[in-house]
Amino acid sequence: GRGKSLFTNDEFFRRSGQAWLQEGSLPSIPAEGWSVTEDLPEVNVAEPCLPVLYGKPLSSNRFLSESPHEIWLGLDVFGSAFFMLSRYEEAVTRAMDVHDRFPLEASIGAAFVSRPIVNEYAEVLWACIQRLWPELERKRRSFKMIVSHDVDALTDKTLYGVSGLARRIAGDVLRRRSVFRAANTMKTAIQVRMKGVKADPCFTFEYIMDLSERNNLASAFYFITDRPAGRIDGSYSIRDQNTRKLLRQIHSRGHELGLHASYNTVRDPAQTLKEFNILRDICAEEGVQREKWGGRQHYLRWRTPETFRNWDLAGLDYDSTLTYPERPGFRCGACYEYPAYDVQERKPLRLRERPLIAMERSVLSRKYMYLGGEAAFRVFEDVKNTCRRFSGDFTLLWHNTSLVEPEDRELYEAVLST
């Protein structure tokens, strides 16, 4: 337009043309850094030095060259964005942890997981466009919070049987060294027997919905509908009357119901479809209708691109699995929802990916960061503010069973309200 041109590097697609899904198409690590704010002081980035996945300096280690009518970018904006959003590296590097998940330590993006690098690349592109065509306007976005809850268990099963209760009380006394805690466990078990499931400390659904509504949010609750792997697939039945009643309550209050695909669905399209059909059938029997359906994989188990394909073939509208369990951040490099892509069949999918930015267990669990109090709050607040900086979506997972202790509720309320 108006005799002006903007050029970007195209290294990724040139390099991968003859080496698709081969190691030779992966970027070099560590990624080269570009002091982008020296060339584009007006650009919105998380940090002044921008990692360059694909591209090369134009001269003197600078990735930008400019004249009155042309801008040349040494950064491969589109190839780098495609690499991150499609999770291309996960189809090449088949490193897996004990739950068959791609680990953070194996990722090329491990060094910059705390920043949404695809959003930053888009900001670089926009800054260059504005220099050439200042009259152009950009689609406006606004920050929002998306809260979801994986329902692995409805209740605390140790409170219902004699042997389980005995083990729980023994653990309170011997391992946790708290007679007061043992007495409280017995008191809670008696209340559950007298008042039913609503007295169960893990049955926090009304509390969750009340809090979401006070913060003008709608929670999404993802339910397990089949248990082919046994105990690891939760401890309740979607067909149970207590579960059905809960589904009705969630729907009647304007919150969302979705699928928590079981442990072994990660590479099983037939089982994924079966479980989605169970969810829709049970919801239909309870008078619940939805235009769009989404959810998340149990244990965050994921294989690229097979799991993308499973969800797409099943007819689900969105997935919200993709984060690293080890810590909050931007596994996909973005804090926006986007259309998924199958890198093996090399085609776009109808399914949309809603990247998960933070899970409470990543921060609180002994297996991961194991933080609490102000330190835990600061982790959530930092990543939330990063999403806000790019007018993105802060997608948060908090399990209903992680809201039993007063300090956990206090932390959750602080994360939602600030």
Coordinates of C-alpha atoms in Angstrom, one line a residue:
G1 CA 0.0 0.0 0.0
R2 CA 1.1 3.5 -1.0
G3 CA 4.3 2.2 -2.4
K4 CA 5.5 0.8 0.9
S5 CA 6.6 -2.8 1.8
L6 CA 7.2 -4.9 4.8
F7 CA 9.4 -8.0 4.4
T8 CA 9.9 -10.8 7.0
N9 CA 12.3 -13.7 7.1
D10 CA 10.9 -17.1 6.1
E11 CA 13.5 -19.5 7.6
F12 CA 11.2 -22.0 9.3
F13 CA 9.3 -23.1 6.1
R14 CA 12.4 -23.0 4.0
R15 CA 14.3 -25.2 6.4
S16 CA 11.5 -27.6 7.1
G17 CA 10.5 -28.0 3.4
Q18 CA 12.7 -31.1 3.0
A19 CA 12.9 -32.0 6.6
W20 CA 9.3 -31.8 7.9
L21 CA 9.1 -33.2 11.5
Q22 CA 12.8 -34.0 11.5
E23 CA 15.3 -32.7 14.0
G24 CA 17.1 -30.7 11.3
S25 CA 14.0 -28.4 11.1
L26 CA 14.2 -27.5 14.8
P27 CA 15.6 -24.1 15.9
S28 CA 19.1 -23.8 17.4
I29 CA 19.3 -23.6 21.2
P30 CA 19.8 -21.4 23.0
A31 CA 17.8 -19.0 20.9
E32 CA 19.6 -15.9 19.7
G33 CA 18.5 -12.8 21.4
W34 CA 17.4 -9.5 19.8
S35 CA 17.5 -6.3 21.8
V36 CA 14.2 -5.3 20.2
T37 CA 13.5 -2.2 22.2
E38 CA 16.7 -0.6 20.8
D39 CA 15.2 -0.8 17.2
L40 CA 11.5 -0.5 18.2
P41 CA 11.3 1.5 21.4
E42 CA 7.5 1.6 21.1
V43 CA 7.0 -2.1 20.9
N44 CA 5.0 -3.9 23.6
V45 CA 7.2 -6.9 24.9
A46 CA 7.5 -8.7 28.2
E47 CA 11.3 -8.1 28.3
P48 CA 13.7 -5.9 26.2
C49 CA 15.6 -8.9 24.8
L50 CA 13.4 -11.1 22.5
P51 CA 14.4 -14.7 21.8
V52 CA 14.5 -15.4 18.1
L53 CA 13.4 -18.9 17.2
Y54 CA 13.8 -18.6 13.5
G55 CA 15.5 -15.8 11.5
K56 CA 18.9 -14.2 11.2
P57 CA 20.4 -10.8 11.8
L58 CA 20.4 -8.5 8.8
S59 CA 23.6 -6.7 9.8
S60 CA 25.6 -6.0 13.0
N61 CA 23.4 -8.4 15.0
R62 CA 20.3 -6.2 14.2
F63 CA 17.1 -7.9 13.1
L64 CA 15.5 -4.8 11.6
S65 CA 16.5 -2.6 8.6
E66 CA 14.4 0.5 7.7
S67 CA 14.0 3.1 5.0
P68 CA 11.2 5.5 4.3
H69 CA 9.3 3.0 2.2
E70 CA 10.5 -0.4 3.4
I71 CA 11.1 -2.4 6.5
W72 CA 13.0 -5.6 6.6
L73 CA 12.6 -8.0 9.5
G74 CA 15.2 -10.7 10.1
L75 CA 12.8 -12.3 12.5
D76 CA 10.6 -15.1 11.0
V77 CA 7.4 -13.9 12.6
F78 CA 5.0 -16.4 10.9
G79 CA 7.2 -19.5 11.0
S80 CA 8.1 -18.9 14.6
A81 CA 4.5 -18.4 15.6
F82 CA 3.4 -21.6 13.7
F83 CA 6.2 -23.6 15.4
M84 CA 4.9 -22.6 18.9
L85 CA 1.1 -22.7 18.3
S86 CA 1.1 -26.1 16.4
R87 CA 3.4 -27.6 19.1
Y88 CA 5.6 -28.7 16.2
E89 CA 8.6 -29.7 18.4
E90 CA 6.4 -32.2 20.4
A91 CA 5.8 -34.2 17.2
V92 CA 9.6 -34.2 16.6
T93 CA 11.1 -34.7 20.1
R94 CA 9.3 -37.6 21.7
A95 CA 10.6 -37.1 25.2
M96 CA 8.0 -38.1 27.8
D97 CA 7.6 -38.2 31.6
V98 CA 6.1 -41.0 33.7
H99 CA 2.6 -39.9 32.6
D100 CA 3.5 -39.8 28.9
R101 CA 3.6 -36.0 28.9
F102 CA 6.0 -33.8 27.1
P103 CA 8.1 -32.3 29.9
L104 CA 9.1 -28.7 30.3
E105 CA 12.8 -29.6 30.4
A106 CA 12.7 -31.1 26.9
S107 CA 11.1 -28.0 25.4
I108 CA 13.0 -25.5 23.3
G109 CA 10.8 -22.9 25.0
A110 CA 11.8 -23.9 28.6
A111 CA 14.0 -20.8 28.8
F112 CA 11.1 -18.4 28.0
V113 CA 8.0 -20.2 29.2
S114 CA 7.2 -17.3 31.4
R115 CA 6.5 -15.0 28.4
P116 CA 3.9 -15.3 25.6
I117 CA 6.5 -15.1 22.8
V118 CA 3.9 -15.4 20.0
N119 CA 2.1 -12.4 21.3
E120 CA 5.4 -10.6 21.4
Y121 CA 6.1 -11.5 17.8
A122 CA 2.7 -10.1 16.8
E123 CA 3.5 -6.9 18.6
V124 CA 6.8 -6.6 16.7
L125 CA 4.9 -7.1 13.4
W126 CA 2.3 -4.5 14.5
A127 CA 5.0 -1.9 15.5
C128 CA 6.5 -2.3 12.0
I129 CA 3.1 -2.0 10.3
Q130 CA 2.4 1.2 12.2
R131 CA 5.6 2.8 11.2
L132 CA 4.7 2.2 7.5
W133 CA 1.0 2.7 7.7
P134 CA 0.1 4.7 10.8
E135 CA -3.5 5.2 9.7
L136 CA -4.3 1.4 10.1
E137 CA -6.3 0.3 13.1
R138 CA -6.0 -2.9 15.0
K139 CA -8.7 -5.2 16.3
R140 CA -9.3 -4.4 19.9
R141 CA -9.0 -7.0 22.6
S142 CA -9.6 -6.9 26.3
F143 CA -8.2 -8.9 29.2
K144 CA -10.4 -11.6 30.6
M145 CA -10.1 -14.5 33.1
I146 CA -11.3 -18.0 32.3
V147 CA -11.7 -20.3 35.3
S148 CA -12.1 -24.0 35.0
H149 CA -12.2 -27.0 37.4
D150 CA -11.3 -30.6 36.6
V151 CA -13.6 -32.8 38.6
D152 CA -11.4 -35.8 39.5
A153 CA -13.4 -36.5 42.7
L154 CA -16.7 -35.2 44.0
T155 CA -16.0 -36.2 47.6
D156 CA -13.3 -37.3 50.1
K157 CA -13.8 -41.1 49.9
T158 CA -11.7 -41.7 53.1
L159 CA -14.7 -40.3 55.1
Y160 CA -17.2 -42.9 54.0
G161 CA -15.7 -46.4 54.8
V162 CA -14.5 -47.7 58.2
S163 CA -11.1 -48.8 57.0
G164 CA -10.4 -45.6 55.0
L165 CA -11.5 -43.5 58.0
A166 CA -9.2 -45.5 60.3
R167 CA -6.2 -45.0 58.0
R168 CA -7.0 -41.3 57.8
I169 CA -7.2 -40.8 61.5
A170 CA -4.0 -42.8 62.1
G171 CA -2.2 -40.7 59.5
D172 CA -3.4 -37.5 61.3
V173 CA -2.0 -38.8 64.6
L174 CA 1.2 -40.6 63.5
R175 CA 2.3 -38.9 60.3
R176 CA 0.9 -35.4 60.7
R177 CA 1.2 -35.5 64.5
S178 CA -2.1 -33.7 65.2
V179 CA -4.7 -35.1 67.6
F180 CA -6.8 -32.0 66.8
R181 CA -6.7 -32.9 63.1
A182 CA -7.8 -36.5 63.9
A183 CA -10.7 -35.2 66.0
N184 CA -11.7 -32.9 63.2
T185 CA -11.6 -35.8 60.7
M186 CA -13.9 -37.8 62.9
K187 CA -16.3 -34.8 63.3
T188 CA -16.4 -34.3 59.5
A189 CA -17.1 -38.0 59.0
I190 CA -20.1 -37.8 61.4
Q191 CA -21.4 -34.7 59.7
V192 CA -21.2 -36.4 56.3
R193 CA -23.2 -39.4 57.6
M194 CA -25.8 -37.1 59.0
K195 CA -26.1 -34.4 56.4
G196 CA -24.9 -36.1 53.2
V197 CA -22.6 -35.0 50.4
K198 CA -22.9 -31.3 51.1
A199 CA -21.0 -31.7 54.4
D200 CA -18.1 -33.3 52.5
P201 CA -15.1 -30.9 52.5
C202 CA -14.3 -31.7 48.9
F203 CA -17.8 -30.9 47.7
T204 CA -16.9 -27.3 47.1
F205 CA -19.1 -26.6 44.0
E206 CA -21.5 -24.1 45.6
Y207 CA -18.6 -22.2 47.1
I208 CA -16.8 -22.1 43.7
M209 CA -20.0 -20.9 41.9
D210 CA -20.7 -18.3 44.5
L211 CA -17.2 -16.9 44.3
S212 CA -17.2 -16.9 40.5
E213 CA -20.5 -15.0 40.4
R214 CA -19.2 -12.4 42.9
N215 CA -16.4 -11.8 40.5
N216 CA -18.6 -11.7 37.3
L217 CA -17.1 -15.0 36.1
A218 CA -18.7 -18.2 34.8
S219 CA -16.8 -21.4 35.9
A220 CA -16.3 -24.4 33.7
F221 CA -16.6 -27.8 35.3
Y222 CA -15.0 -30.7 33.4
F223 CA -16.4 -34.2 34.3
I224 CA -14.9 -37.7 33.8
T225 CA -17.6 -39.9 32.1
D226 CA -15.8 -43.3 31.9
R227 CA -13.1 -45.1 33.9
P228 CA -11.3 -47.5 31.6
A229 CA -8.0 -47.1 33.5
G230 CA -9.7 -47.8 36.9
R231 CA -8.9 -45.8 40.1
I232 CA -6.7 -43.2 38.3
D233 CA -9.8 -42.1 36.4
G234 CA -11.5 -40.6 39.4
S235 CA -13.8 -41.9 42.1
Y236 CA -17.3 -41.2 41.0
S237 CA -19.8 -42.1 38.3
I238 CA -21.4 -39.5 35.9
R239 CA -24.6 -41.6 36.1
D240 CA -24.9 -41.4 39.9
Q241 CA -27.8 -39.3 41.2
N242 CA -25.6 -37.0 43.2
T243 CA -23.6 -36.3 40.0
R244 CA -26.7 -35.7 37.9
K245 CA -28.1 -33.3 40.5
L246 CA -24.8 -31.4 40.4
L247 CA -24.9 -31.2 36.6
R248 CA -28.3 -29.7 36.8
Q249 CA -27.3 -27.2 39.5
I250 CA -24.2 -26.0 37.5
H251 CA -26.2 -25.5 34.4
S252 CA -29.1 -23.8 36.1
R253 CA -26.7 -21.2 37.6
G254 CA -25.2 -20.4 34.2
H255 CA -21.9 -22.2 34.5
E256 CA -20.4 -24.5 31.9
L257 CA -20.2 -28.3 31.8
G258 CA -17.4 -30.0 29.8
L259 CA -15.4 -33.2 29.3
H260 CA -12.5 -34.3 31.4
A261 CA -11.2 -37.0 29.0
S262 CA -9.9 -40.1 30.9
Y263 CA -6.3 -41.1 31.4
N264 CA -6.0 -43.5 28.4
T265 CA -7.8 -41.3 25.8
V266 CA -4.6 -39.5 24.9
R267 CA -4.1 -41.7 21.8
D268 CA -7.5 -43.2 21.5
P269 CA -10.0 -41.4 19.3
A270 CA -12.7 -44.0 19.8
Q271 CA -12.6 -43.7 23.6
T272 CA -12.5 -39.9 23.3
L273 CA -15.7 -40.0 21.2
K274 CA -17.3 -42.6 23.5
E275 CA -16.7 -40.4 26.6
F276 CA -18.0 -37.2 24.9
N277 CA -21.1 -39.0 23.8
I278 CA -21.7 -40.2 27.4
L279 CA -21.5 -36.6 28.6
R280 CA -23.9 -35.3 26.0
D281 CA -26.4 -38.1 26.6
I282 CA -26.4 -37.7 30.4
C283 CA -26.7 -33.9 30.0
A284 CA -29.6 -34.3 27.6
E285 CA -31.4 -36.6 30.1
E286 CA -31.0 -33.8 32.7
G287 CA -32.2 -31.1 30.4
V288 CA -28.8 -29.6 29.7
Q289 CA -28.1 -28.3 26.2
R290 CA -25.0 -26.5 25.0
E291 CA -24.0 -25.0 21.6
K292 CA -20.3 -25.5 22.2
W293 CA -18.4 -28.2 24.2
G294 CA -14.9 -28.2 25.5
G295 CA -12.7 -29.6 28.2
R296 CA -9.3 -30.9 29.2
Q297 CA -7.3 -34.2 29.3
H298 CA -7.0 -35.9 32.7
Y299 CA -3.5 -35.5 34.2
L300 CA -2.8 -33.1 31.3
R301 CA -1.8 -36.0 29.2
W302 CA -1.1 -34.9 25.6
R303 CA 0.5 -36.2 22.4
T304 CA 0.9 -33.8 19.5
P305 CA -0.8 -34.1 17.1
E306 CA -2.8 -37.2 18.0
T307 CA -4.7 -35.7 20.8
F308 CA -5.6 -32.6 18.8
R309 CA -6.9 -35.0 16.1
N310 CA -8.9 -37.0 18.7
W311 CA -10.8 -34.0 20.0
D312 CA -11.4 -32.7 16.5
L313 CA -12.8 -36.0 15.3
A314 CA -15.0 -36.3 18.3
G315 CA -16.6 -33.0 17.5
L316 CA -15.5 -31.1 20.5
D317 CA -15.1 -27.3 20.0
Y318 CA -12.1 -26.5 22.2
D319 CA -9.4 -28.0 24.3
S320 CA -7.8 -26.4 27.3
T321 CA -5.0 -28.8 28.2
L322 CA -1.8 -27.3 27.0
T323 CA 0.3 -26.1 29.9
Y324 CA 3.3 -27.7 31.6
P325 CA 2.4 -29.3 35.0
E326 CA 5.8 -28.2 36.3
R327 CA 5.0 -24.5 36.4
P328 CA 2.6 -21.9 35.1
G329 CA 3.4 -20.2 31.8
F330 CA 3.0 -20.2 28.1
R331 CA 3.6 -23.6 26.6
C332 CA 2.0 -22.5 23.3
G333 CA 3.6 -19.1 23.5
A334 CA 0.2 -17.4 23.5
C335 CA -2.5 -16.2 25.8
Y336 CA -5.2 -16.1 23.1
E337 CA -7.4 -19.0 21.9
Y338 CA -6.5 -20.1 18.4
P339 CA -7.3 -22.7 15.7
A340 CA -5.5 -26.0 16.1
Y341 CA -3.3 -27.6 13.3
D342 CA -2.4 -31.2 12.6
V343 CA 1.3 -31.2 11.7
Q344 CA 1.4 -34.8 10.6
E345 CA -1.5 -34.5 8.1
R346 CA -0.6 -30.9 7.5
K347 CA -4.1 -29.4 7.7
P348 CA -6.0 -27.0 10.0
L349 CA -8.6 -28.4 12.3
R350 CA -12.0 -27.1 13.4
L351 CA -10.9 -27.6 17.0
R352 CA -9.7 -24.5 18.9
E353 CA -6.9 -24.6 21.5
R354 CA -7.5 -22.5 24.6
P355 CA -4.0 -22.6 26.3
L356 CA -4.0 -23.3 30.0
I357 CA -1.9 -20.6 31.7
A358 CA -1.9 -21.7 35.3
M359 CA -2.9 -24.8 37.4
E360 CA -2.9 -24.5 41.2
R361 CA -1.1 -27.8 41.6
S362 CA 1.9 -26.6 39.6
V363 CA 2.4 -23.9 42.3
L364 CA 1.2 -25.7 45.4
S365 CA 2.1 -29.4 45.0
R366 CA 5.2 -31.0 46.6
K367 CA 6.0 -32.5 43.2
Y368 CA 6.4 -29.1 41.5
M369 CA 7.0 -25.6 42.8
Y370 CA 5.7 -26.3 46.3
L371 CA 5.0 -22.7 47.3
G372 CA 2.4 -21.2 49.6
G373 CA 1.2 -17.9 51.0
E374 CA 2.6 -14.7 49.4
A375 CA 5.1 -16.5 47.3
A376 CA 2.4 -18.6 45.6
F377 CA 0.2 -15.6 45.2
R378 CA 3.0 -13.7 43.5
V379 CA 3.5 -16.5 40.9
F380 CA -0.2 -16.4 39.9
E381 CA -0.3 -12.6 39.9
D382 CA 2.8 -12.3 37.7
V383 CA 1.5 -14.6 35.0
K384 CA -1.9 -13.0 35.2
N385 CA -0.4 -9.5 34.8
T386 CA 1.5 -10.8 31.8
C387 CA -1.8 -11.9 30.2
R388 CA -3.2 -8.5 31.0
R389 CA -0.3 -6.7 29.4
F390 CA -1.3 -8.3 26.0
S391 CA -5.0 -8.0 26.6
G392 CA -5.1 -11.8 26.6
D393 CA -6.9 -14.6 28.5
F394 CA -5.7 -15.7 31.9
T395 CA -6.9 -19.3 31.8
L396 CA -6.8 -20.8 35.3
L397 CA -7.4 -24.4 36.5
W398 CA -8.3 -24.9 40.2
H399 CA -9.5 -28.4 41.3
N400 CA -12.5 -28.5 43.6
T401 CA -10.5 -30.8 45.9
S402 CA -7.9 -28.1 46.4
L403 CA -10.2 -25.8 48.3
V404 CA -10.5 -27.7 51.5
E405 CA -8.1 -25.8 53.7
P406 CA -8.8 -22.1 54.7
E407 CA -5.4 -21.0 53.4
D408 CA -6.1 -22.5 50.0
R409 CA -9.5 -20.7 49.8
E410 CA -7.8 -17.5 50.8
L411 CA -5.3 -17.8 48.0
Y412 CA -7.9 -18.7 45.4
E413 CA -10.1 -15.8 46.4
A414 CA -7.1 -13.4 46.1
V415 CA -6.1 -14.7 42.7
L416 CA -9.7 -14.3 41.4
S417 CA -10.3 -10.9 42.9
T418 CA -7.2 -8.9 42.2

